[in-house]
Structures are given as C-alpha cells and as structure tokens.
PDB file of C-alpha atoms and ligand atoms in Angstrom:
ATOM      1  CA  UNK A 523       1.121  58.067  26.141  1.00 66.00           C
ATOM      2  CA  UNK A 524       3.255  57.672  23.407  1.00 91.00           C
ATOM      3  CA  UNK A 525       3.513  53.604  23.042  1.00 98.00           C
ATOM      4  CA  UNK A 526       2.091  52.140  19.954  1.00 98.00           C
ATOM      5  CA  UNK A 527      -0.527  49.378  21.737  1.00 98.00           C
ATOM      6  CA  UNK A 528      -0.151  45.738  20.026  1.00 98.00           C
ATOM      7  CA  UNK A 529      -3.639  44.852  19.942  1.00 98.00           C
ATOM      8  CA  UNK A 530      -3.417  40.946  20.617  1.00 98.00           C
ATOM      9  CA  UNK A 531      -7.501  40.414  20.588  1.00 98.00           C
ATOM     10  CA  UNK A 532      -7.191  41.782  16.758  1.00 98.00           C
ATOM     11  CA  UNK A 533      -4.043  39.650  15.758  1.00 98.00           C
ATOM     12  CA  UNK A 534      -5.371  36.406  17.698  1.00 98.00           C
ATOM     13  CA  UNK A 535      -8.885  36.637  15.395  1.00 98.00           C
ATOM     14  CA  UNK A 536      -6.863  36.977  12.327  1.00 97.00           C
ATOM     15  CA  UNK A 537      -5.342  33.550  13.065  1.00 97.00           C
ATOM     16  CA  UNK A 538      -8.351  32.229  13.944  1.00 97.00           C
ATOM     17  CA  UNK A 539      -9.940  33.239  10.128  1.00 97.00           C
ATOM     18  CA  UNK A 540      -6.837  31.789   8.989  1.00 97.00           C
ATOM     19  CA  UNK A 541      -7.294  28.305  11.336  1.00 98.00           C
ATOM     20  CA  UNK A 542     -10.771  27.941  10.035  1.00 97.00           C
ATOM     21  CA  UNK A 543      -9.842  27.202   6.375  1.00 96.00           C
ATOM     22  CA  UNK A 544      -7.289  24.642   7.599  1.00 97.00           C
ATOM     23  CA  UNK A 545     -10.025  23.312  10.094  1.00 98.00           C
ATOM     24  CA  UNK A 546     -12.193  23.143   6.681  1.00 97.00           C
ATOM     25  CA  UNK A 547      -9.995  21.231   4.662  1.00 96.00           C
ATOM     26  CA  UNK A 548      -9.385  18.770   7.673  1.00 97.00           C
ATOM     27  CA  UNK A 549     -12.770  18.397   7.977  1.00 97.00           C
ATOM     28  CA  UNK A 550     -13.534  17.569   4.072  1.00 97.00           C
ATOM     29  CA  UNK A 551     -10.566  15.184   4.445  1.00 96.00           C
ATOM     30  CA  UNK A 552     -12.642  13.247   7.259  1.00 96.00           C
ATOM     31  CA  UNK A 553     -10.527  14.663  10.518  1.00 97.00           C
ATOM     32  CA  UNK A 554     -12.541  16.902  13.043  1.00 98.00           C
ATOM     33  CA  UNK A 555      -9.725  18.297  15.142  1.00 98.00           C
ATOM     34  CA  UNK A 556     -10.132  17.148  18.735  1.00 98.00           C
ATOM     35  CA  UNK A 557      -8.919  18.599  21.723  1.00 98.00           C
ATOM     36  CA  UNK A 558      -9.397  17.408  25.424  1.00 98.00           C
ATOM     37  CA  UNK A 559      -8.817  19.836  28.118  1.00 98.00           C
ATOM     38  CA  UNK A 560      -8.704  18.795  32.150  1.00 98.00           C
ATOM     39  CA  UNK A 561      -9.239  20.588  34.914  1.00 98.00           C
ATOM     40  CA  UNK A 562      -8.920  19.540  38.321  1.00 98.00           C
ATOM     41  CA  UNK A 563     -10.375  21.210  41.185  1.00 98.00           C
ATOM     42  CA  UNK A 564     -11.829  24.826  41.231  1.00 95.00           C
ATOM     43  CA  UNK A 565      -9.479  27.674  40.946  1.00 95.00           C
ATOM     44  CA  UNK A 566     -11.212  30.490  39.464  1.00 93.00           C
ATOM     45  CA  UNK A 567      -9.085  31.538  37.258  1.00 93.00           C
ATOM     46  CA  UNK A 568      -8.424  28.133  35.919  1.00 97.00           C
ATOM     47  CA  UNK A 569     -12.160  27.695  35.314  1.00 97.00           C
ATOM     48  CA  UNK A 570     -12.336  30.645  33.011  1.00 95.00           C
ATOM     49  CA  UNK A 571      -8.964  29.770  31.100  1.00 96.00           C
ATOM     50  CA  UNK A 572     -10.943  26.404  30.445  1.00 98.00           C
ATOM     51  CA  UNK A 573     -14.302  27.891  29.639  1.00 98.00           C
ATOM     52  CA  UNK A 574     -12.332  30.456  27.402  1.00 97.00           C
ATOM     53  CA  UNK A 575     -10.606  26.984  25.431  1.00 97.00           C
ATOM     54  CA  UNK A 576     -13.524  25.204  25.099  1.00 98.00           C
ATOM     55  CA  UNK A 577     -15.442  28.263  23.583  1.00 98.00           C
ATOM     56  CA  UNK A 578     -12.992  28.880  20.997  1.00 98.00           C
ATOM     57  CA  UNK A 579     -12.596  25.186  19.898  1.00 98.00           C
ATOM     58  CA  UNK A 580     -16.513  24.832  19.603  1.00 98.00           C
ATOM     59  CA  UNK A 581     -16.027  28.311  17.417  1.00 97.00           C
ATOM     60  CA  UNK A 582     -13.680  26.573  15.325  1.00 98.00           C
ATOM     61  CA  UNK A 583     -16.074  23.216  15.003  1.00 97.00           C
ATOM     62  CA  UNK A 584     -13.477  20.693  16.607  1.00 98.00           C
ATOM     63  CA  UNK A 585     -14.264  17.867  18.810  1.00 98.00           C
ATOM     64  CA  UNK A 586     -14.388  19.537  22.135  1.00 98.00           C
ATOM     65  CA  UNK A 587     -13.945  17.762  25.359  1.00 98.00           C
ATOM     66  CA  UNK A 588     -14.120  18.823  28.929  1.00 98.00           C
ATOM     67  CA  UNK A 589     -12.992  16.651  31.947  1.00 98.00           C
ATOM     68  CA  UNK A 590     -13.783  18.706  35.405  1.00 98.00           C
ATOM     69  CA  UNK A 591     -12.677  16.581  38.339  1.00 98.00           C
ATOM     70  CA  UNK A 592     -12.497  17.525  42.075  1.00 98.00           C
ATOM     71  CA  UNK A 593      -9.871  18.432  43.694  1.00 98.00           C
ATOM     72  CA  UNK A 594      -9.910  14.850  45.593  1.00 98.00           C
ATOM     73  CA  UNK A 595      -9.626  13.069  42.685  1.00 98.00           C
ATOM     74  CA  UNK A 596      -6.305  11.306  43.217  1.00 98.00           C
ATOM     75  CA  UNK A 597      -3.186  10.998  41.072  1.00 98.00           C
ATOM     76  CA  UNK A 598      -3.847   7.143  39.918  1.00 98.00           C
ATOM     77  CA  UNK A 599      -7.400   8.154  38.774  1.00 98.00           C
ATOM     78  CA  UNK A 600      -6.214  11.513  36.768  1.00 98.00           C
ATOM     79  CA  UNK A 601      -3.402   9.311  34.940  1.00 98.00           C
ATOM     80  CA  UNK A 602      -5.629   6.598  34.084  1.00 98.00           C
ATOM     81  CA  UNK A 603      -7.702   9.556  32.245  1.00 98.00           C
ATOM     82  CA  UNK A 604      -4.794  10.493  30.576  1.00 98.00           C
ATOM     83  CA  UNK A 605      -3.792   6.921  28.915  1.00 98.00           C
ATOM     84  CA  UNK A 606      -7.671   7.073  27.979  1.00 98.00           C
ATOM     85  CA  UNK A 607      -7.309  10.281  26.024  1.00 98.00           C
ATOM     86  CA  UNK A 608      -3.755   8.738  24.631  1.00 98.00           C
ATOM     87  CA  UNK A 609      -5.702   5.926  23.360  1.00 98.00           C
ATOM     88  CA  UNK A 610      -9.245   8.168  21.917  1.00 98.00           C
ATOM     89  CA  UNK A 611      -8.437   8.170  18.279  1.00 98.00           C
ATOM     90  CA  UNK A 612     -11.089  11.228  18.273  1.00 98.00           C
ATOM     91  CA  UNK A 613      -8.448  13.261  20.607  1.00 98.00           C
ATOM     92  CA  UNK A 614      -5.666  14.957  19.021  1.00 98.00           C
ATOM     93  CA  UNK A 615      -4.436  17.373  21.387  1.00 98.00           C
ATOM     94  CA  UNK A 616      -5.012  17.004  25.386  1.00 98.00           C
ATOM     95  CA  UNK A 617      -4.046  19.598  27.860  1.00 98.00           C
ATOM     96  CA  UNK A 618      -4.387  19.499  31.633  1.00 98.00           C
ATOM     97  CA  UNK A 619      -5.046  22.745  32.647  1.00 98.00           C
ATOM     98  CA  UNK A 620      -2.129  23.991  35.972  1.00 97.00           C
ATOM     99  CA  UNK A 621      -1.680  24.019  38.103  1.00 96.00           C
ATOM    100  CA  UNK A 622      -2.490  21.101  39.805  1.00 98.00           C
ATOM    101  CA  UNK A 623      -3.487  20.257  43.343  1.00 98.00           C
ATOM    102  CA  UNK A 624      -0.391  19.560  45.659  1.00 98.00           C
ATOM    103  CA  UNK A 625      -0.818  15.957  46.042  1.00 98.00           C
ATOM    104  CA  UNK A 626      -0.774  15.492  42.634  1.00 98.00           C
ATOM    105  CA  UNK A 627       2.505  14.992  40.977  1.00 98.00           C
ATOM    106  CA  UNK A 628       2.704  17.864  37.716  1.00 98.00           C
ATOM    107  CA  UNK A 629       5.907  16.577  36.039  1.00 98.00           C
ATOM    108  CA  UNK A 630       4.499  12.713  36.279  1.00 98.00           C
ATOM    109  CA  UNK A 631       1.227  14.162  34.617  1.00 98.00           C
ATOM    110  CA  UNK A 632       3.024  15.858  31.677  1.00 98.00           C
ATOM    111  CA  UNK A 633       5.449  12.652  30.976  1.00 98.00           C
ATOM    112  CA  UNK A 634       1.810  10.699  30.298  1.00 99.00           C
ATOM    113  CA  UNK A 635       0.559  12.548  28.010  1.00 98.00           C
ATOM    114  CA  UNK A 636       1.344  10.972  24.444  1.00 98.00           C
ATOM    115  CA  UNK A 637       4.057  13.497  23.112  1.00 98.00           C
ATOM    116  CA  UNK A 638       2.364  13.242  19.603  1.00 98.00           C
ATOM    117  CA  UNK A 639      -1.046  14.996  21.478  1.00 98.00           C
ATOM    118  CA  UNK A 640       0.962  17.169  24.227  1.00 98.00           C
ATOM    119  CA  UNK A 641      -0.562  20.688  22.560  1.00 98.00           C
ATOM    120  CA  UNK A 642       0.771  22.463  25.464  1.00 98.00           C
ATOM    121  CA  UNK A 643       4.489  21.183  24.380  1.00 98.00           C
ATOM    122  CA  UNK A 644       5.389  20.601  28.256  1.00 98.00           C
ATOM    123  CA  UNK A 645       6.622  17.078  27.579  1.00 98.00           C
ATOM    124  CA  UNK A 646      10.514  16.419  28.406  1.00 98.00           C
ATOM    125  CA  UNK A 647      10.085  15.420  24.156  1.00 98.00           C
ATOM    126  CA  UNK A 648       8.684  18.452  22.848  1.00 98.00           C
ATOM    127  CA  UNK A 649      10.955  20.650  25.502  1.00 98.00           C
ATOM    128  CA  UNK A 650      14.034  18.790  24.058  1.00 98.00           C
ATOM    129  CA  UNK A 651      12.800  18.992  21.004  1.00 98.00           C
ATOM    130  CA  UNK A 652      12.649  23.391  20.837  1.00 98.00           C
ATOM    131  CA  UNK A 653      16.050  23.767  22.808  1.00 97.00           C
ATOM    132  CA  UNK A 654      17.618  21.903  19.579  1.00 97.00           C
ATOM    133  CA  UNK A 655      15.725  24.004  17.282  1.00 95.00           C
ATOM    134  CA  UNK A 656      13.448  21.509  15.795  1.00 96.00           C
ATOM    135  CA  UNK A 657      10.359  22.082  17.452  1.00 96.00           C
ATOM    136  CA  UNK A 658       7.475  20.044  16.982  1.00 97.00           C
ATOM    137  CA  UNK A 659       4.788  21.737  19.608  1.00 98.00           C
ATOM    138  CA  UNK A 660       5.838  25.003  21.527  1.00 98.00           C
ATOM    139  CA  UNK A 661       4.332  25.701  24.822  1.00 98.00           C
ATOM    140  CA  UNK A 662       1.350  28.444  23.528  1.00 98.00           C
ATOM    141  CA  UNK A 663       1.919  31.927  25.555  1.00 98.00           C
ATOM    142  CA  UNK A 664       5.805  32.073  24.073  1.00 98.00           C
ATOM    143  CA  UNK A 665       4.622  30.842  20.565  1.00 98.00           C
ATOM    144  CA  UNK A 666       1.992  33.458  20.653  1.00 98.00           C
ATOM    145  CA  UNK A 667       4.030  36.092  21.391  1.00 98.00           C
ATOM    146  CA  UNK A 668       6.416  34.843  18.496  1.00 98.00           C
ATOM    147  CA  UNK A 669       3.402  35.666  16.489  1.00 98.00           C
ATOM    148  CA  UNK A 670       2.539  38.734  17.854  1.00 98.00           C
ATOM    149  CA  UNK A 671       6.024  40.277  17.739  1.00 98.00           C
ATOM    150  CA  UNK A 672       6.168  39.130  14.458  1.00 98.00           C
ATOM    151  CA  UNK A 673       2.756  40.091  13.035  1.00 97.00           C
ATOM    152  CA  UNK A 674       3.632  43.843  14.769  1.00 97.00           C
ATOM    153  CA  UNK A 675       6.509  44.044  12.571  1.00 98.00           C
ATOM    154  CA  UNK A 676       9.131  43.565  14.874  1.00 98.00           C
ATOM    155  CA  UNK A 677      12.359  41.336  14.122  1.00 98.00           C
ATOM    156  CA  UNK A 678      14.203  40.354  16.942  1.00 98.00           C
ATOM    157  CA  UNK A 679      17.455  39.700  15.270  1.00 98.00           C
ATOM    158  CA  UNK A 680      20.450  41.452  17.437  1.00 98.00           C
ATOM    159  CA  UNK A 681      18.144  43.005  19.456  1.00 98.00           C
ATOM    160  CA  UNK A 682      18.420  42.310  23.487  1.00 98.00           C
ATOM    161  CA  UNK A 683      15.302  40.813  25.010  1.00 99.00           C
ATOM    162  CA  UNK A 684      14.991  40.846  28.517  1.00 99.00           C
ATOM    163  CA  UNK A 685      12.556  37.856  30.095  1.00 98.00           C
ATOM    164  CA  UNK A 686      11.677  38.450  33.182  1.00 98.00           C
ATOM    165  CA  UNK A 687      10.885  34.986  34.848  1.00 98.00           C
ATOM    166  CA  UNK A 688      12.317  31.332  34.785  1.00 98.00           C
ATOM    167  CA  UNK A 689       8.921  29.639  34.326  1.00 98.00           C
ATOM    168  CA  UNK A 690       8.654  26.480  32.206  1.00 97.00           C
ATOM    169  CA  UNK A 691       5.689  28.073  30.470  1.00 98.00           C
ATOM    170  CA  UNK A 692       6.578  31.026  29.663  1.00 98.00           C
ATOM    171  CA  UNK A 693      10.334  31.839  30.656  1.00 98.00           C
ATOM    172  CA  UNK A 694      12.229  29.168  29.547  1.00 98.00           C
ATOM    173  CA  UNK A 695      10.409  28.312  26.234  1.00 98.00           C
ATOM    174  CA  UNK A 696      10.513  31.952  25.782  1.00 98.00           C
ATOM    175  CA  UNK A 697      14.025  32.032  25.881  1.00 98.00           C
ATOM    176  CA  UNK A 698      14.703  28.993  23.381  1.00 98.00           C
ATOM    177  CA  UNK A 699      12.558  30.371  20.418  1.00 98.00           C
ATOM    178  CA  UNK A 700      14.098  34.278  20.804  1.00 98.00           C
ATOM    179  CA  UNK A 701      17.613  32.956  21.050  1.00 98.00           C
ATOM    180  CA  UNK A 702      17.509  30.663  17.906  1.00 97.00           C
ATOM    181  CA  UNK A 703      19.514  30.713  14.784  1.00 96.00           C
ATOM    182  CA  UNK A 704      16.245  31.670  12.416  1.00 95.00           C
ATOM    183  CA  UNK A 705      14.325  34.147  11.048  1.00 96.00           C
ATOM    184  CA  UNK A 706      11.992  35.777  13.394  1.00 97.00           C
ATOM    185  CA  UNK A 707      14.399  34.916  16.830  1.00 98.00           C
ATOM    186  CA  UNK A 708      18.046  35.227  16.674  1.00 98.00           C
ATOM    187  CA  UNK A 709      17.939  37.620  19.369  1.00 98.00           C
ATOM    188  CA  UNK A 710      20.662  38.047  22.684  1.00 98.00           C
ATOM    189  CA  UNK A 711      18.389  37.127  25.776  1.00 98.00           C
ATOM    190  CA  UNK A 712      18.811  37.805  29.301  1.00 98.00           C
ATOM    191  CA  UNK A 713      16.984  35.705  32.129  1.00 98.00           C
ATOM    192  CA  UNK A 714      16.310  37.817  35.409  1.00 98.00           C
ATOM    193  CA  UNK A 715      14.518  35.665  38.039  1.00 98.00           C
ATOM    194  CA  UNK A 716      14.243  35.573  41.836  1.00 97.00           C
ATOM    195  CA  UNK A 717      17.937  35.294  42.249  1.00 98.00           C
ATOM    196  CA  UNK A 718      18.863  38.290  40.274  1.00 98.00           C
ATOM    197  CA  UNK A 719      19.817  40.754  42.161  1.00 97.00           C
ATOM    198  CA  UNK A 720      19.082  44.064  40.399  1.00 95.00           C
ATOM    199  CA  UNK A 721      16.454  43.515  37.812  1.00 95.00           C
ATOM    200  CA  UNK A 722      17.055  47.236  37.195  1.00 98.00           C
ATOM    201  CA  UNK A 723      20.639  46.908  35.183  1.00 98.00           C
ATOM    202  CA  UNK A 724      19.136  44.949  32.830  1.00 98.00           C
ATOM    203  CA  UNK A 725      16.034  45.882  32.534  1.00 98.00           C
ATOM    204  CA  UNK A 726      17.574  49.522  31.313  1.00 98.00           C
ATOM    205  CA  UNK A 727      19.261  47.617  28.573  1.00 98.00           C
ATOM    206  CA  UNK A 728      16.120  45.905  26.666  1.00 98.00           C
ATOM    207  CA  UNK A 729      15.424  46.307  23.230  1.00 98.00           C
ATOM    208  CA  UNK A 730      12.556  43.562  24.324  1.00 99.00           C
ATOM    209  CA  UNK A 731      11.190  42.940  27.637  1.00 99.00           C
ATOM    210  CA  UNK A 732       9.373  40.357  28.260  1.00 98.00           C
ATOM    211  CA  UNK A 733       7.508  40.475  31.892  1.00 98.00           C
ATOM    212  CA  UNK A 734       6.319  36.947  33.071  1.00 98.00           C
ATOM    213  CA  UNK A 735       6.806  37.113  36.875  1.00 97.00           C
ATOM    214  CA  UNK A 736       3.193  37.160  38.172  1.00 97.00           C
ATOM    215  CA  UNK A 737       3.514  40.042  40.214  1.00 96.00           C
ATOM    216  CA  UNK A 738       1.227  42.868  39.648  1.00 97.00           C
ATOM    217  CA  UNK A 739       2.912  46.278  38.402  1.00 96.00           C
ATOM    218  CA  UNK A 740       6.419  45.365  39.189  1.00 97.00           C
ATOM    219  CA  UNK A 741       7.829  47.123  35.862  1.00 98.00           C
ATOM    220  CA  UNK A 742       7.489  50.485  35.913  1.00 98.00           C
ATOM    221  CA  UNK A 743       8.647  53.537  33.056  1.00 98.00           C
ATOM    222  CA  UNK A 744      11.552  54.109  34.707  1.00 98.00           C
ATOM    223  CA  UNK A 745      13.225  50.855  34.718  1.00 98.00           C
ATOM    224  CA  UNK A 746      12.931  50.765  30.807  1.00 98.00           C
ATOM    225  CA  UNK A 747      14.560  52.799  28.205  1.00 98.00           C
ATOM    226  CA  UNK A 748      12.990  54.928  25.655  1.00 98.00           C
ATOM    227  CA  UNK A 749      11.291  52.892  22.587  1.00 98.00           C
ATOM    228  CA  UNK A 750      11.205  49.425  23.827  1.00 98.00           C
ATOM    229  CA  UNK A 751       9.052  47.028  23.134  1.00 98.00           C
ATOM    230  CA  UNK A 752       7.246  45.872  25.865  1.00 98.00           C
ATOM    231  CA  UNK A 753       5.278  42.152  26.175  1.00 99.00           C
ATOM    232  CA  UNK A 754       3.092  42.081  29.189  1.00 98.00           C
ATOM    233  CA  UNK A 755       2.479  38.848  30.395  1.00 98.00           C
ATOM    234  CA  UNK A 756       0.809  39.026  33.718  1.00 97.00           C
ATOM    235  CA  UNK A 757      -2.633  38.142  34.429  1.00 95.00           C
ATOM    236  CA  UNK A 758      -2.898  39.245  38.171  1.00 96.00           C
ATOM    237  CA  UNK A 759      -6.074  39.663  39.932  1.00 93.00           C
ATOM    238  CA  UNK A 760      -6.885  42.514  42.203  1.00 94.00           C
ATOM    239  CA  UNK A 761      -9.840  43.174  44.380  1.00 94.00           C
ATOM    240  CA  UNK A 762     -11.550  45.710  42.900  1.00 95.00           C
ATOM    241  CA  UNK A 763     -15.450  46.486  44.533  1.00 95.00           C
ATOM    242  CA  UNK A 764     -16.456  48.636  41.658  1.00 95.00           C
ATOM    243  CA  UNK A 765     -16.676  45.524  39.147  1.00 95.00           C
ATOM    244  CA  UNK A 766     -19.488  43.111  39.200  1.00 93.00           C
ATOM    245  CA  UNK A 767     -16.547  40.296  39.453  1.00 92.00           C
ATOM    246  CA  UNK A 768     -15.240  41.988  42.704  1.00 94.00           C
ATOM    247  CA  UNK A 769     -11.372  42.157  40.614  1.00 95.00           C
ATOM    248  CA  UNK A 770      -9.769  43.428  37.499  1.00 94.00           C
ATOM    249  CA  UNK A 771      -6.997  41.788  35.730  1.00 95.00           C
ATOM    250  CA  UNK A 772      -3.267  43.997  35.943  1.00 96.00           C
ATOM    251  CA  UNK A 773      -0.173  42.574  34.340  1.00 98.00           C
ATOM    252  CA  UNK A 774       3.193  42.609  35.895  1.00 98.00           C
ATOM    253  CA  UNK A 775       3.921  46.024  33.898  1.00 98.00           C
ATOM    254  CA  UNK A 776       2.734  49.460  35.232  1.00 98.00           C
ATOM    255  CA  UNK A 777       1.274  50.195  31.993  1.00 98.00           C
ATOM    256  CA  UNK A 778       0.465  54.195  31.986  1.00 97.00           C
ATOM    257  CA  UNK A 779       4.431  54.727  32.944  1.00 98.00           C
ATOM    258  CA  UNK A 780       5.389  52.206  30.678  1.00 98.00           C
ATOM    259  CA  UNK A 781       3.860  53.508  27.614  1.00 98.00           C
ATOM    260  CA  UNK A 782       5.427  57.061  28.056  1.00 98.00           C
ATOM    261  CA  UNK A 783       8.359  55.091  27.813  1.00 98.00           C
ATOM    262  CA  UNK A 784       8.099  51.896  25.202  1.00 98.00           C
ATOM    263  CA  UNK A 785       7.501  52.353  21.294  1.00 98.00           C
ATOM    264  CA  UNK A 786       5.099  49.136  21.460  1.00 98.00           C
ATOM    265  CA  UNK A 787       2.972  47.356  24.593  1.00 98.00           C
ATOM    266  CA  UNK A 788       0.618  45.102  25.116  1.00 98.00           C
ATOM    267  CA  UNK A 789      -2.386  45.829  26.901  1.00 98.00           C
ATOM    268  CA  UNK A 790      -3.632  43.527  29.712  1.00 98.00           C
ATOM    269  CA  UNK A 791      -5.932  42.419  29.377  1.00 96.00           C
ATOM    270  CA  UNK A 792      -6.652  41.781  24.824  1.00 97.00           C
ATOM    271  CA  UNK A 793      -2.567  41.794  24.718  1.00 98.00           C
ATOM    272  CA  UNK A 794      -0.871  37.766  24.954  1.00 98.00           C
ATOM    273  CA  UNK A 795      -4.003  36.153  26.715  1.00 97.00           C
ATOM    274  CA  UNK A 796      -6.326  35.582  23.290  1.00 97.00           C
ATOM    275  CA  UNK A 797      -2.746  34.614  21.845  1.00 98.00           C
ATOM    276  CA  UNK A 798      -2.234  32.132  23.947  1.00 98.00           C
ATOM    277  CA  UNK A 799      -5.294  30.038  23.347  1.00 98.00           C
ATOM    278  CA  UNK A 800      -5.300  31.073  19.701  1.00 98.00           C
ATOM    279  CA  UNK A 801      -1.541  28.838  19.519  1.00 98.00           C
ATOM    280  CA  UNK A 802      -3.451  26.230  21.767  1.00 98.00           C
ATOM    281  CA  UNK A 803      -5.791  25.656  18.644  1.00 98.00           C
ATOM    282  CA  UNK A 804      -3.303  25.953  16.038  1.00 98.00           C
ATOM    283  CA  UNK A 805      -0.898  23.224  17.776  1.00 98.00           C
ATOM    284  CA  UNK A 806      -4.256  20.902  18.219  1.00 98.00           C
ATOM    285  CA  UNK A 807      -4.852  21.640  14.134  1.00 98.00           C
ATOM    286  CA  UNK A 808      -0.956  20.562  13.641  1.00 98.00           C
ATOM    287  CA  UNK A 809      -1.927  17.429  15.854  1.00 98.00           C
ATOM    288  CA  UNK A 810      -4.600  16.449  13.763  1.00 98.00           C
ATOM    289  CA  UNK A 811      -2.594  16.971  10.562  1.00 96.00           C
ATOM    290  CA  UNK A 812       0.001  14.950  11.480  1.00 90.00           C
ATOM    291  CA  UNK A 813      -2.553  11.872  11.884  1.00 83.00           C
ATOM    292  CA  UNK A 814      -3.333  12.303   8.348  1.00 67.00           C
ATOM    293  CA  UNK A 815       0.241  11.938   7.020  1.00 57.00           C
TER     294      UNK A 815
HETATM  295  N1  GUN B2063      -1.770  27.381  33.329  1.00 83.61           N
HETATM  296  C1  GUN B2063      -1.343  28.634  32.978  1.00 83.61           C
HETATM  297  N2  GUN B2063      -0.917  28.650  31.703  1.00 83.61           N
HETATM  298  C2  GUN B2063      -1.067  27.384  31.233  1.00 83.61           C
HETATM  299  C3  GUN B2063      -0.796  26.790  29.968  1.00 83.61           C
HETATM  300  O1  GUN B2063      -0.310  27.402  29.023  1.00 83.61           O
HETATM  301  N3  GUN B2063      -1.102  25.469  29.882  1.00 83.61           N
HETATM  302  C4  GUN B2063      -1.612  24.768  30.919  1.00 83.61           C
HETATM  303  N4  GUN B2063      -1.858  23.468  30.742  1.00 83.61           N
HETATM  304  N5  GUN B2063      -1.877  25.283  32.094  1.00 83.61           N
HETATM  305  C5  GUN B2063      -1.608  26.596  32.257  1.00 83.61           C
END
C-alpha cells in the first residue's frame, strides 16, 4: 500500500475539542445548544446513525432530543411534530433522519422544517442559498469532507474532482462547495451518475474522486490514476458470519487496489462517517449562535 490514509475519526475529535469551547461560551451566555433528531420506523442502519447523533450531542452537553415513531405513523402526524420543534425555543437544529417510509412525502418534510433550524441544510433555502455561494447551513457529509480535505492539506484549486453520484446529500452539495470561487473549492468537477456511460474515462482523469454511489467496491485501482486523492463515501453493509453483527461496513471503493494507486484515502469505516455527524453538531452550534445575535 502506498496511499497516505486520512484518518477522519482523528480529524472529527479535533473539531469536537474545538466545538466544546464554543459550546462553553454558549452555555455561560445562557444558550444550551439543542438539537432534535427524528426517526421514523426501524431501519437498522438508521437506528445507529441516530444513536451515534444523540451520543455525540450528549458528549458535547446540548439539549438532546429523540423522537422514534413507527413506521405507521402518518404524514399529518410527523409534520405536526415538525411545526412543534419549529416553535420549541429550546430546539435549535432538527433533523429527520432518511429516508423516510414511502407513504410519507420527503421533499414536503424538508420544506417544514424552519430554514433557520434545518442543520441538515436540505431546505429548497439553504440549497439555494450554497449554489449562490452564500451558504448559511451545508448538508454535513460534503461539509465534512470540505474539512477533511482541507485539514489533510489538500487545496482543491484547479484540480479535477470527480463525484461519483447525483444525490442531494452528498452529490449535488458536493459539487456546489468544490466548484466555488473561494479558498478551499475552486476546483473543475465532473458528475458521473447512472446515466453516464463510461464512468471509466473520467474516473482516469481525477485529481479528486469522490465515490458516493452506494454500491459496494465499485471503484477499483485501476480505474484511478496514480496519486489521487480518494474520498470514500460508502457505507454498504455486507453479510459477514464471522462478526457478532452478522455484517461489516465496505465503501463504494475497493480499498486495498485503491491505495496502491491514490496518494491519500479514506478508510471505511473512521474515514467521512465521524465527519459527518461532527458538521451535524457544528451547524446545530451555528443555529444556536445565530439566536443570540
Ligand atoms: N440519511 C443518510 N444521510 C443523512 C443525512 O445526512 N441527513 C439525514 N437527515 N438523513 C440521512
């Protein structure tokens, strides 16, 4: 292996030192950042993203609350929780954990949510608002690995990054933070998705690949030229009988031929996931502070 790893579980606790003084001086100022999460129904892997949010915000002495509903509960009942949370002057940031059961509508869901507390930054607002370049909350697995290309020393500028997937969380935010006009970004981006035919061609040409497809091991070392930097952000469970949990977690990069290949990886998992939640915190801490003003 010749790939420098980027160790996101080490960058993600640095924040969270540096998150705890802010929470501090919050806190002396008479605000205890509060954060509502919501999860509806059981999906496994939803539960312990929740569990994992809830953790960390207890960790960083906010106001944590958890809403668990079943997977009945209908769409009239889950928005009428939302314009509660709106209203909770204790609640700063609220984010309903997806996805959501079919019957329920997602986009309607997101449009509730107070744009002032939408910590996830899914709301038409906030989405608006980063495409202009003058974001306000950015959706937390592209912010995070903002950070963590950043804190790993690499500058995007002129460099081509190559996103692999269209998603509203991760793919298209992803795109509108590399591709601005600022420090940090100002990089050429590429968009492969479903309807691109040969992920290959460009694939071969990133300086910066970003893999956010949900498929397990689709990028392997020979789709990638020599010294790129590779961001991992699959979280893809596969049965695996040897672990008490019956699975381990693979991202959508093959990572022993990648990293004969890359400079710089991430690891899945300890790579974007603790990132991700870390930015979660830090947007609910910029919620609360911009009560106080
Ligand atoms: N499901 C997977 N990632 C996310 C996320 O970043 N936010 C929310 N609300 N749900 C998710």
């Amino acid at each position: 292996m010749s790939a420098k790893i980027i160790d996101g579980k080490q960058i993600a606790n640095q924040i969270r030192e540096e998150l705890k003084a802010e929470v501090e001086e919050l806190k002396s100022a008479g605000i205890t950042p509060g954060l509502a999460v919501v999860l509806v129904g059981e999906d496994p892997a939803s539960q312990v993203y929740v569990r994992r949010k809830e953790k960390i915000a207890l960790e960083l002495g906010f106001y944590s609350l958890t809403l668990r509903y079943p997977q009945t509960m209908t769409q009239e009942e889950l928005l009428a929780s939302i314009h509660r949370l709106n209203e909770d002057a204790k609640i700063h940031g609220i984010l309903v954990q997806l996805p959501l059961p079919d019957h329920i509508d997602a986009n309607l869901v997101i449009e509730t949510i107070d744009p002032k507390k939408d910590v996830d930054g899914f709301h038409p607002k906030n989405v608006g608002a980063l495409m202009l370049g003058k974001p306000i909350f950015v959706p937390c697995t592209p912010a995070g690995i903002m950070l963590l290309l950043q804190r790993a020393g690499i500058d995007p500028a002129g460099k081509h990054a190559v996103i692999l997937g269209r998603s509203n969380i991760v793919g298209k935010p992803m795109m509108n933070l590399l591709m601005q006009k600022q420090k940090g970004a100002n990089a050429t981006v590429t968009i492969c998705h479903t309807g691109t035919k040969d992920f290959t061609v460009y694939t071969k040409q990133a300086d910066i690949l970003i893999a956010a497809m949900g498929k397990a091991a689709v990028v392997i070392g020979d789709m990638l030229k020599p010294g790129v930097v590779v961001i991992d952000v699959g979280v893809n469970r596969m049965d695996d009988l040897s672990r008490k949990s019956g699975y381990r977690l693979a991202g959508d990069v093959d990572f022993t031929s990648a990293a004969e290949v890359a400079s710089m990886i991430t690891p899945v998992p300890g790579g974007v996931g603790p990132m991700t939640i870390i930015m979660l915190m830090k947007n609910t801490v910029r919620a609360a502070k911009r009560v106080r003003r």
